[in-house]
């Protein structure tokens, strides 16, 4: 038996190593406080669960769901987007239901890249972005995100020879893992750059609501309202605490939506209609749970930042996301994975090593704020004792 060569880059996985380390620590009797995964611990809104529950006995939801069966969801997503960002959307040609936004970002390169084409990816960045490029037999050019640049890429640093072979740029703000945000002016620059170089601009946008500024993050489509080159990916996981239901959607350029739809048609049917009804209830119903979610993570952010400062570990205050991106002390700055493996072994506290998000993430750890303040403060005390 021979496994395809395209699988080789996927075999090394820092997070798989961390998962094994957590299991070993648990087996050794450690109580695990997992701050390594960005999986919200908040409850799914009751009216969403009620919509899903009401659909279960309906036999019309029990069969395969083709594209036409997603129309109600696509209309709800288009209305939600237009209400939030003021950009009109055609639900028939510019919206696509996804089985989680990660499914969409991972499949998009199959619709865009020919073997050997480059994709311009953020470094550090979300691992599935690279995985999708590898599965499409593409090449990756990492755009380093550095603190001195506000964790924004410098488009002028991309070599001309790479640009000539590039078809895709993937961005994501508010950013996981650095928590950086991007202005409308940045998005206008990104859109203009992609238009000049005939690139598809893909924006992974899971933290659209999870900002602490009082308003949603900037959409890339606000800089490209005619959708000339842009596709944006949304998820129900963060704003509506529906991570386990695996439902998301793409909005953007009609040609890109059609191409991604063709890829999906050869791989899967659509999400269960009952879950679609729950997602419609989330998008169209009361948004008080979204406001509660934001307030909860703001409180956790403030508690964790204060606790880190008390133990002598100063970190920037995030303006968005459910994470803290913390630079490691100098003696650990060259091996974030070893730091995290030793930390969970000795204390039971699990963090995400920065190198797991890319070479430029080395020297950092990501702390997920997925527990109440008192749990975060206790975990930080354990980290301080370890240090």
Tab-separated table of C-alpha atoms in Angstrom:
chain	number	residue	atom	x	y	z
A	1	UNK	CA	0.000	0.000	0.000
A	2	UNK	CA	1.315	3.455	-0.919
A	3	UNK	CA	-0.049	6.723	0.483
A	4	UNK	CA	-0.173	9.748	-1.836
A	5	UNK	CA	2.755	12.148	-1.625
A	6	UNK	CA	0.386	15.057	-1.030
A	7	UNK	CA	-0.221	13.613	2.438
A	8	UNK	CA	3.377	14.070	3.568
A	9	UNK	CA	3.057	17.714	4.671
A	10	UNK	CA	-0.005	16.750	6.742
A	11	UNK	CA	1.763	14.077	8.800
A	12	UNK	CA	3.574	16.450	11.183
A	13	UNK	CA	1.001	18.036	13.453
A	14	UNK	CA	1.914	19.945	16.595
A	15	UNK	CA	-1.651	19.746	17.855
A	16	UNK	CA	-1.709	15.969	17.551
A	17	UNK	CA	1.421	15.924	19.731
A	18	UNK	CA	-0.337	18.180	22.232
A	19	UNK	CA	-3.373	15.909	22.224
A	20	UNK	CA	-1.181	12.929	23.089
A	21	UNK	CA	0.505	14.959	25.837
A	22	UNK	CA	-2.874	15.893	27.329
A	23	UNK	CA	-3.951	12.250	27.299
A	24	UNK	CA	-0.702	11.183	28.982
A	25	UNK	CA	-1.042	13.861	31.671
A	26	UNK	CA	-4.636	12.849	32.290
A	27	UNK	CA	-3.599	9.186	32.584
A	28	UNK	CA	-0.936	10.244	35.110
A	29	UNK	CA	-3.617	11.778	37.296
A	30	UNK	CA	-3.363	15.427	36.296
A	31	UNK	CA	-6.559	17.474	36.135
A	32	UNK	CA	-6.463	19.018	32.671
A	33	UNK	CA	-7.355	22.668	32.140
A	34	UNK	CA	-7.479	22.862	28.358
A	35	UNK	CA	-6.723	26.357	27.081
A	36	UNK	CA	-5.319	25.050	23.804
A	37	UNK	CA	-8.508	24.765	21.719
A	38	UNK	CA	-10.760	27.609	20.596
A	39	UNK	CA	-13.959	25.688	21.229
A	40	UNK	CA	-16.492	27.895	23.013
A	41	UNK	CA	-17.850	26.549	26.291
A	42	UNK	CA	-20.936	28.804	26.099
A	43	UNK	CA	-24.389	27.336	25.532
A	44	UNK	CA	-26.124	27.305	22.170
A	45	UNK	CA	-29.074	29.766	22.310
A	46	UNK	CA	-32.333	28.075	23.403
A	47	UNK	CA	-34.345	29.294	20.384
A	48	UNK	CA	-31.751	27.677	18.096
A	49	UNK	CA	-32.055	24.330	19.879
A	50	UNK	CA	-35.840	24.584	19.790
A	51	UNK	CA	-35.804	25.077	16.007
A	52	UNK	CA	-33.563	22.037	15.550
A	53	UNK	CA	-35.627	19.911	17.929
A	54	UNK	CA	-38.859	20.840	16.146
A	55	UNK	CA	-37.362	19.667	12.857
A	56	UNK	CA	-36.388	16.200	14.061
A	57	UNK	CA	-39.798	14.504	13.630
A	58	UNK	CA	-40.390	16.234	10.277
A	59	UNK	CA	-39.803	13.557	7.607
A	60	UNK	CA	-39.021	16.210	5.000
A	61	UNK	CA	-35.720	16.811	6.821
A	62	UNK	CA	-34.599	13.181	6.727
A	63	UNK	CA	-33.383	12.875	3.137
A	64	UNK	CA	-30.508	14.255	1.114
A	65	UNK	CA	-30.455	18.041	0.839
A	66	UNK	CA	-29.472	19.466	-2.551
A	67	UNK	CA	-28.633	23.100	-3.307
A	68	UNK	CA	-32.257	24.098	-3.845
A	69	UNK	CA	-33.052	22.806	-0.362
A	70	UNK	CA	-30.716	25.416	1.143
A	71	UNK	CA	-32.616	28.408	-0.229
A	72	UNK	CA	-34.167	29.519	3.069
A	73	UNK	CA	-30.765	29.425	4.750
A	74	UNK	CA	-29.092	31.320	1.912
A	75	UNK	CA	-31.739	34.025	2.078
A	76	UNK	CA	-31.294	34.362	5.852
A	77	UNK	CA	-27.502	34.589	5.479
A	78	UNK	CA	-27.803	37.235	2.750
A	79	UNK	CA	-30.178	39.346	4.873
A	80	UNK	CA	-27.898	38.993	7.903
A	81	UNK	CA	-24.884	40.129	5.915
A	82	UNK	CA	-26.622	43.096	4.256
A	83	UNK	CA	-28.075	44.261	7.576
A	84	UNK	CA	-24.656	44.080	9.237
A	85	UNK	CA	-22.406	45.500	6.521
A	86	UNK	CA	-24.639	47.340	4.077
A	87	UNK	CA	-23.513	45.309	1.049
A	88	UNK	CA	-26.206	43.710	-1.111
A	89	UNK	CA	-25.993	39.953	-1.658
A	90	UNK	CA	-27.809	37.694	-4.144
A	91	UNK	CA	-28.755	34.538	-2.208
A	92	UNK	CA	-29.082	32.538	-5.427
A	93	UNK	CA	-25.594	33.171	-6.818
A	94	UNK	CA	-23.465	34.695	-4.050
A	95	UNK	CA	-24.143	32.486	-0.988
A	96	UNK	CA	-23.170	28.871	-0.327
A	97	UNK	CA	-24.003	26.745	2.714
A	98	UNK	CA	-20.991	24.953	4.190
A	99	UNK	CA	-20.531	22.119	6.685
A	100	UNK	CA	-18.490	24.493	8.838
A	101	UNK	CA	-16.378	27.305	7.397
A	102	UNK	CA	-13.235	25.159	7.726
A	103	UNK	CA	-14.691	22.804	5.151
A	104	UNK	CA	-15.032	25.736	2.756
A	105	UNK	CA	-11.556	27.192	3.269
A	106	UNK	CA	-9.984	23.750	2.894
A	107	UNK	CA	-11.899	22.947	-0.305
A	108	UNK	CA	-11.487	26.344	-1.995
A	109	UNK	CA	-7.914	25.658	-3.238
A	110	UNK	CA	-9.229	22.641	-5.165
A	111	UNK	CA	-11.389	25.052	-7.160
A	112	UNK	CA	-8.637	27.623	-7.792
A	113	UNK	CA	-5.143	26.130	-7.823
A	114	UNK	CA	-3.488	24.073	-10.512
A	115	UNK	CA	-0.566	21.876	-9.394
A	116	UNK	CA	2.405	24.065	-8.538
A	117	UNK	CA	0.441	27.309	-8.186
A	118	UNK	CA	1.226	29.420	-5.142
A	119	UNK	CA	-1.161	30.424	-2.385
A	120	UNK	CA	-0.156	33.375	-0.205
A	121	UNK	CA	-0.914	32.431	3.399
A	122	UNK	CA	-0.550	34.175	6.746
A	123	UNK	CA	2.303	33.032	9.003
A	124	UNK	CA	1.203	32.364	11.683
A	125	UNK	CA	-2.178	31.265	10.423
A	126	UNK	CA	-4.952	28.729	10.831
A	127	UNK	CA	-3.658	25.222	9.973
A	128	UNK	CA	-6.501	24.198	7.634
A	129	UNK	CA	-5.556	26.978	5.222
A	130	UNK	CA	-2.265	25.221	4.511
A	131	UNK	CA	-3.881	21.793	4.504
A	132	UNK	CA	-6.233	22.740	1.694
A	133	UNK	CA	-3.358	24.024	-0.437
A	134	UNK	CA	-1.352	20.842	0.081
A	135	UNK	CA	-4.335	18.692	-0.902
A	136	UNK	CA	-4.644	20.732	-4.103
A	137	UNK	CA	-0.942	20.112	-4.881
A	138	UNK	CA	-0.245	23.814	-4.544
A	139	UNK	CA	2.753	25.629	-3.101
A	140	UNK	CA	2.667	27.936	-0.091
A	141	UNK	CA	4.347	31.289	0.232
A	142	UNK	CA	4.136	32.313	3.918
A	143	UNK	CA	3.538	36.013	4.588
A	144	UNK	CA	5.178	36.719	7.975
A	145	UNK	CA	2.975	38.536	10.482
A	146	UNK	CA	5.218	40.456	12.867
A	147	UNK	CA	4.379	42.481	15.957
A	148	UNK	CA	6.156	45.553	14.590
A	149	UNK	CA	3.748	45.543	11.621
A	150	UNK	CA	0.638	45.077	13.736
A	151	UNK	CA	0.565	41.420	12.634
A	152	UNK	CA	-0.438	42.549	9.131
A	153	UNK	CA	1.329	41.223	6.003
A	154	UNK	CA	3.576	43.460	3.913
A	155	UNK	CA	2.400	42.864	0.361
A	156	UNK	CA	5.436	44.705	-1.054
A	157	UNK	CA	7.724	41.999	0.364
A	158	UNK	CA	6.224	39.225	-1.783
A	159	UNK	CA	8.748	38.325	-4.524
A	160	UNK	CA	7.713	39.055	-8.102
A	161	UNK	CA	8.555	35.496	-9.149
A	162	UNK	CA	6.150	34.151	-6.524
A	163	UNK	CA	3.395	36.577	-7.520
A	164	UNK	CA	3.648	35.436	-11.136
A	165	UNK	CA	2.755	31.899	-10.014
A	166	UNK	CA	0.168	32.882	-7.379
A	167	UNK	CA	-3.591	32.432	-7.681
A	168	UNK	CA	-4.862	32.843	-4.124
A	169	UNK	CA	-4.354	34.995	-1.036
A	170	UNK	CA	-5.925	33.947	2.275
A	171	UNK	CA	-6.406	36.500	5.050
A	172	UNK	CA	-8.276	36.364	8.345
A	173	UNK	CA	-9.045	39.324	10.623
A	174	UNK	CA	-9.717	39.432	13.524
A	175	UNK	CA	-6.829	37.041	13.454
A	176	UNK	CA	-6.351	33.652	15.017
A	177	UNK	CA	-3.888	33.314	16.709
A	178	UNK	CA	-2.469	36.860	17.071
A	179	UNK	CA	-5.842	38.583	17.845
A	180	UNK	CA	-4.895	41.426	15.445
A	181	UNK	CA	-7.606	43.416	13.664
A	182	UNK	CA	-7.602	45.108	10.258
A	183	UNK	CA	-9.035	48.449	9.162
A	184	UNK	CA	-11.119	49.208	6.089
A	185	UNK	CA	-8.041	50.941	4.631
A	186	UNK	CA	-6.059	47.702	4.955
A	187	UNK	CA	-8.818	45.785	3.173
A	188	UNK	CA	-8.928	48.363	0.386
A	189	UNK	CA	-5.181	47.891	-0.059
A	190	UNK	CA	-5.567	44.078	-0.048
A	191	UNK	CA	-8.369	44.142	-2.619
A	192	UNK	CA	-6.444	46.504	-4.903
A	193	UNK	CA	-3.342	44.290	-4.634
A	194	UNK	CA	-5.317	41.163	-5.527
A	195	UNK	CA	-7.008	42.926	-8.447
A	196	UNK	CA	-3.631	44.064	-9.814
A	197	UNK	CA	-2.144	40.588	-9.601
A	198	UNK	CA	-5.229	38.583	-10.597
A	199	UNK	CA	-5.491	36.858	-7.228
A	200	UNK	CA	-8.520	35.427	-5.488
A	201	UNK	CA	-8.894	37.022	-2.059
A	202	UNK	CA	-10.318	34.590	0.503
A	203	UNK	CA	-11.217	36.006	3.908
A	204	UNK	CA	-11.756	33.558	6.751
A	205	UNK	CA	-14.066	35.532	9.076
A	206	UNK	CA	-15.116	33.455	12.121
A	207	UNK	CA	-14.675	36.290	14.642
A	208	UNK	CA	-16.954	38.753	12.857
A	209	UNK	CA	-18.833	39.539	16.104
A	210	UNK	CA	-16.198	38.743	18.704
A	211	UNK	CA	-14.722	42.225	19.004
A	212	UNK	CA	-14.523	44.406	22.068
A	213	UNK	CA	-14.864	47.737	20.244
A	214	UNK	CA	-18.661	47.926	20.215
A	215	UNK	CA	-19.028	47.136	16.517
A	216	UNK	CA	-18.400	44.156	14.240
A	217	UNK	CA	-15.103	43.671	12.496
A	218	UNK	CA	-14.574	45.016	8.972
A	219	UNK	CA	-15.683	42.753	6.138
A	220	UNK	CA	-13.414	42.351	3.123
A	221	UNK	CA	-16.499	42.783	0.946
A	222	UNK	CA	-16.909	46.323	2.268
A	223	UNK	CA	-13.716	47.014	0.310
A	224	UNK	CA	-14.938	44.967	-2.664
A	225	UNK	CA	-18.725	45.549	-2.767
A	226	UNK	CA	-18.866	44.503	-6.435
A	227	UNK	CA	-17.271	41.188	-5.411
A	228	UNK	CA	-14.682	41.365	-8.158
A	229	UNK	CA	-12.223	38.916	-6.576
A	230	UNK	CA	-13.355	38.225	-3.006
A	231	UNK	CA	-15.008	35.367	-1.143
A	232	UNK	CA	-15.652	35.495	2.596
A	233	UNK	CA	-16.229	32.579	4.974
A	234	UNK	CA	-18.495	32.727	8.017
A	235	UNK	CA	-19.306	30.228	10.744
A	236	UNK	CA	-21.996	29.728	13.353
A	237	UNK	CA	-19.413	28.318	15.782
A	238	UNK	CA	-18.253	31.491	17.523
A	239	UNK	CA	-21.108	34.011	17.494
A	240	UNK	CA	-23.781	31.407	18.205
A	241	UNK	CA	-21.830	28.690	20.072
A	242	UNK	CA	-22.736	26.080	17.438
A	243	UNK	CA	-19.297	24.558	16.847
A	244	UNK	CA	-20.493	20.974	17.100
A	245	UNK	CA	-23.319	21.498	14.618
A	246	UNK	CA	-20.826	22.175	11.790
A	247	UNK	CA	-22.617	24.868	9.828
A	248	UNK	CA	-21.124	27.843	8.032
A	249	UNK	CA	-21.413	29.668	4.740
A	250	UNK	CA	-19.533	31.568	2.060
A	251	UNK	CA	-20.544	34.909	0.552
A	252	UNK	CA	-18.819	36.504	-2.407
A	253	UNK	CA	-17.948	36.462	-6.083
A	254	UNK	CA	-20.536	34.404	-7.980
A	255	UNK	CA	-17.931	32.580	-10.102
A	256	UNK	CA	-16.038	31.522	-6.980
A	257	UNK	CA	-19.253	30.441	-5.263
A	258	UNK	CA	-20.148	28.315	-8.309
A	259	UNK	CA	-16.697	26.721	-8.428
A	260	UNK	CA	-16.749	25.868	-4.714
A	261	UNK	CA	-20.266	24.507	-5.109
A	262	UNK	CA	-19.001	22.186	-7.863
A	263	UNK	CA	-16.228	20.889	-5.599
A	264	UNK	CA	-18.725	20.266	-2.819
A	265	UNK	CA	-21.133	18.491	-5.159
A	266	UNK	CA	-18.522	15.810	-5.790
A	267	UNK	CA	-17.711	15.382	-2.085
A	268	UNK	CA	-20.825	15.845	0.044
A	269	UNK	CA	-24.477	16.731	0.237
A	270	UNK	CA	-25.503	19.687	2.353
A	271	UNK	CA	-25.959	20.036	6.088
A	272	UNK	CA	-28.997	18.422	7.731
A	273	UNK	CA	-32.049	20.691	7.147
A	274	UNK	CA	-32.898	20.686	10.841
A	275	UNK	CA	-29.521	22.241	11.623
A	276	UNK	CA	-30.128	24.729	8.823
A	277	UNK	CA	-33.368	25.735	10.547
A	278	UNK	CA	-31.460	26.259	13.776
A	279	UNK	CA	-28.930	28.419	11.946
A	280	UNK	CA	-31.735	30.450	10.360
A	281	UNK	CA	-33.199	31.009	13.834
A	282	UNK	CA	-29.781	32.188	15.031
A	283	UNK	CA	-29.249	34.619	12.145
A	284	UNK	CA	-32.807	35.933	12.047
A	285	UNK	CA	-33.786	35.822	15.722
A	286	UNK	CA	-32.838	37.860	18.792
A	287	UNK	CA	-29.161	38.711	19.085
A	288	UNK	CA	-29.026	39.128	22.866
A	289	UNK	CA	-26.997	35.922	23.211
A	290	UNK	CA	-24.371	37.385	20.858
A	291	UNK	CA	-24.079	40.443	23.095
A	292	UNK	CA	-23.814	38.139	26.135
A	293	UNK	CA	-21.075	36.144	24.385
A	294	UNK	CA	-19.068	39.292	23.714
A	295	UNK	CA	-19.444	40.513	27.302
A	296	UNK	CA	-18.418	37.098	28.643
A	297	UNK	CA	-15.204	36.935	26.632
A	298	UNK	CA	-14.401	40.563	27.416
A	299	UNK	CA	-14.666	39.742	31.144
A	300	UNK	CA	-12.447	36.691	30.669
A	301	UNK	CA	-9.925	38.673	28.653
A	302	UNK	CA	-9.671	41.322	31.348
A	303	UNK	CA	-9.331	38.739	34.136
A	304	UNK	CA	-6.647	36.757	32.289
A	305	UNK	CA	-4.610	39.817	31.278
A	306	UNK	CA	-4.707	41.100	34.876
A	307	UNK	CA	-3.686	37.697	36.237
A	308	UNK	CA	-0.778	37.470	33.798
A	309	UNK	CA	0.381	40.939	34.788
A	310	UNK	CA	0.250	39.969	38.473
A	311	UNK	CA	2.668	37.117	37.841
A	312	UNK	CA	4.981	39.322	35.778
A	313	UNK	CA	3.939	38.243	32.286
A	314	UNK	CA	2.816	41.391	30.459
A	315	UNK	CA	0.750	40.807	27.306
A	316	UNK	CA	-1.046	43.133	24.869
A	317	UNK	CA	-4.766	43.542	25.533
A	318	UNK	CA	-6.638	41.856	22.647
A	319	UNK	CA	-9.242	43.936	20.832
A	320	UNK	CA	-10.945	40.830	19.437
A	321	UNK	CA	-11.230	37.014	19.410
A	322	UNK	CA	-11.277	34.569	22.321
A	323	UNK	CA	-7.504	34.338	22.680
A	324	UNK	CA	-4.419	35.907	24.192
A	325	UNK	CA	-1.253	35.787	22.068
A	326	UNK	CA	1.570	35.809	24.585
A	327	UNK	CA	5.284	36.105	23.880
A	328	UNK	CA	7.223	33.480	25.849
A	329	UNK	CA	10.019	34.374	28.278
A	330	UNK	CA	13.430	34.384	26.605
A	331	UNK	CA	14.530	30.978	27.883
A	332	UNK	CA	11.557	29.309	26.162
A	333	UNK	CA	11.334	31.574	23.120
A	334	UNK	CA	12.961	29.120	20.694
A	335	UNK	CA	10.820	26.052	21.447
A	336	UNK	CA	7.177	26.829	22.157
A	337	UNK	CA	6.205	23.209	21.585
A	338	UNK	CA	8.611	21.923	24.240
A	339	UNK	CA	7.321	24.582	26.634
A	340	UNK	CA	3.716	23.498	26.128
A	341	UNK	CA	4.497	19.785	26.365
A	342	UNK	CA	6.376	20.249	29.645
A	343	UNK	CA	3.717	22.607	30.995
A	344	UNK	CA	0.847	20.173	30.509
A	345	UNK	CA	2.929	17.272	31.822
A	346	UNK	CA	3.815	19.070	35.043
A	347	UNK	CA	0.734	21.227	35.683
A	348	UNK	CA	-2.136	19.891	33.572
A	349	UNK	CA	-2.546	23.296	31.892
A	350	UNK	CA	-2.646	22.999	28.100
A	351	UNK	CA	-1.770	25.925	25.821
A	352	UNK	CA	-1.299	26.015	22.048
A	353	UNK	CA	2.344	26.402	20.932
A	354	UNK	CA	2.822	29.277	18.528
A	355	UNK	CA	4.939	27.203	16.151
A	356	UNK	CA	1.849	25.100	15.445
A	357	UNK	CA	0.473	28.064	13.496
A	358	UNK	CA	3.618	28.620	11.444
A	359	UNK	CA	7.311	29.444	11.642
A	360	UNK	CA	6.630	33.083	12.525
A	361	UNK	CA	4.562	31.927	15.498
A	362	UNK	CA	7.605	30.514	17.266
A	363	UNK	CA	8.262	32.228	20.571
A	364	UNK	CA	4.575	32.641	21.396
A	365	UNK	CA	1.751	30.640	22.948
A	366	UNK	CA	-1.966	31.039	22.378
A	367	UNK	CA	-4.217	31.026	25.433
A	368	UNK	CA	-7.870	30.242	24.680
A	369	UNK	CA	-10.304	31.971	27.027
A	370	UNK	CA	-12.723	29.047	27.085
A	371	UNK	CA	-13.196	28.809	30.866
A	372	UNK	CA	-14.647	31.156	33.487
A	373	UNK	CA	-12.370	33.817	35.039
A	374	UNK	CA	-11.658	31.855	38.209
A	375	UNK	CA	-10.457	28.849	36.200
A	376	UNK	CA	-8.268	31.064	34.029
A	377	UNK	CA	-6.757	32.742	37.097
A	378	UNK	CA	-6.014	29.384	38.724
A	379	UNK	CA	-4.406	28.104	35.516
A	380	UNK	CA	-2.242	31.215	35.270
A	381	UNK	CA	-1.062	30.691	38.854
A	382	UNK	CA	0.021	27.181	37.861
A	383	UNK	CA	1.847	28.570	34.832
A	384	UNK	CA	3.613	31.088	37.066
A	385	UNK	CA	4.742	28.305	39.426
A	386	UNK	CA	6.030	26.330	36.425
A	387	UNK	CA	7.981	29.353	35.179
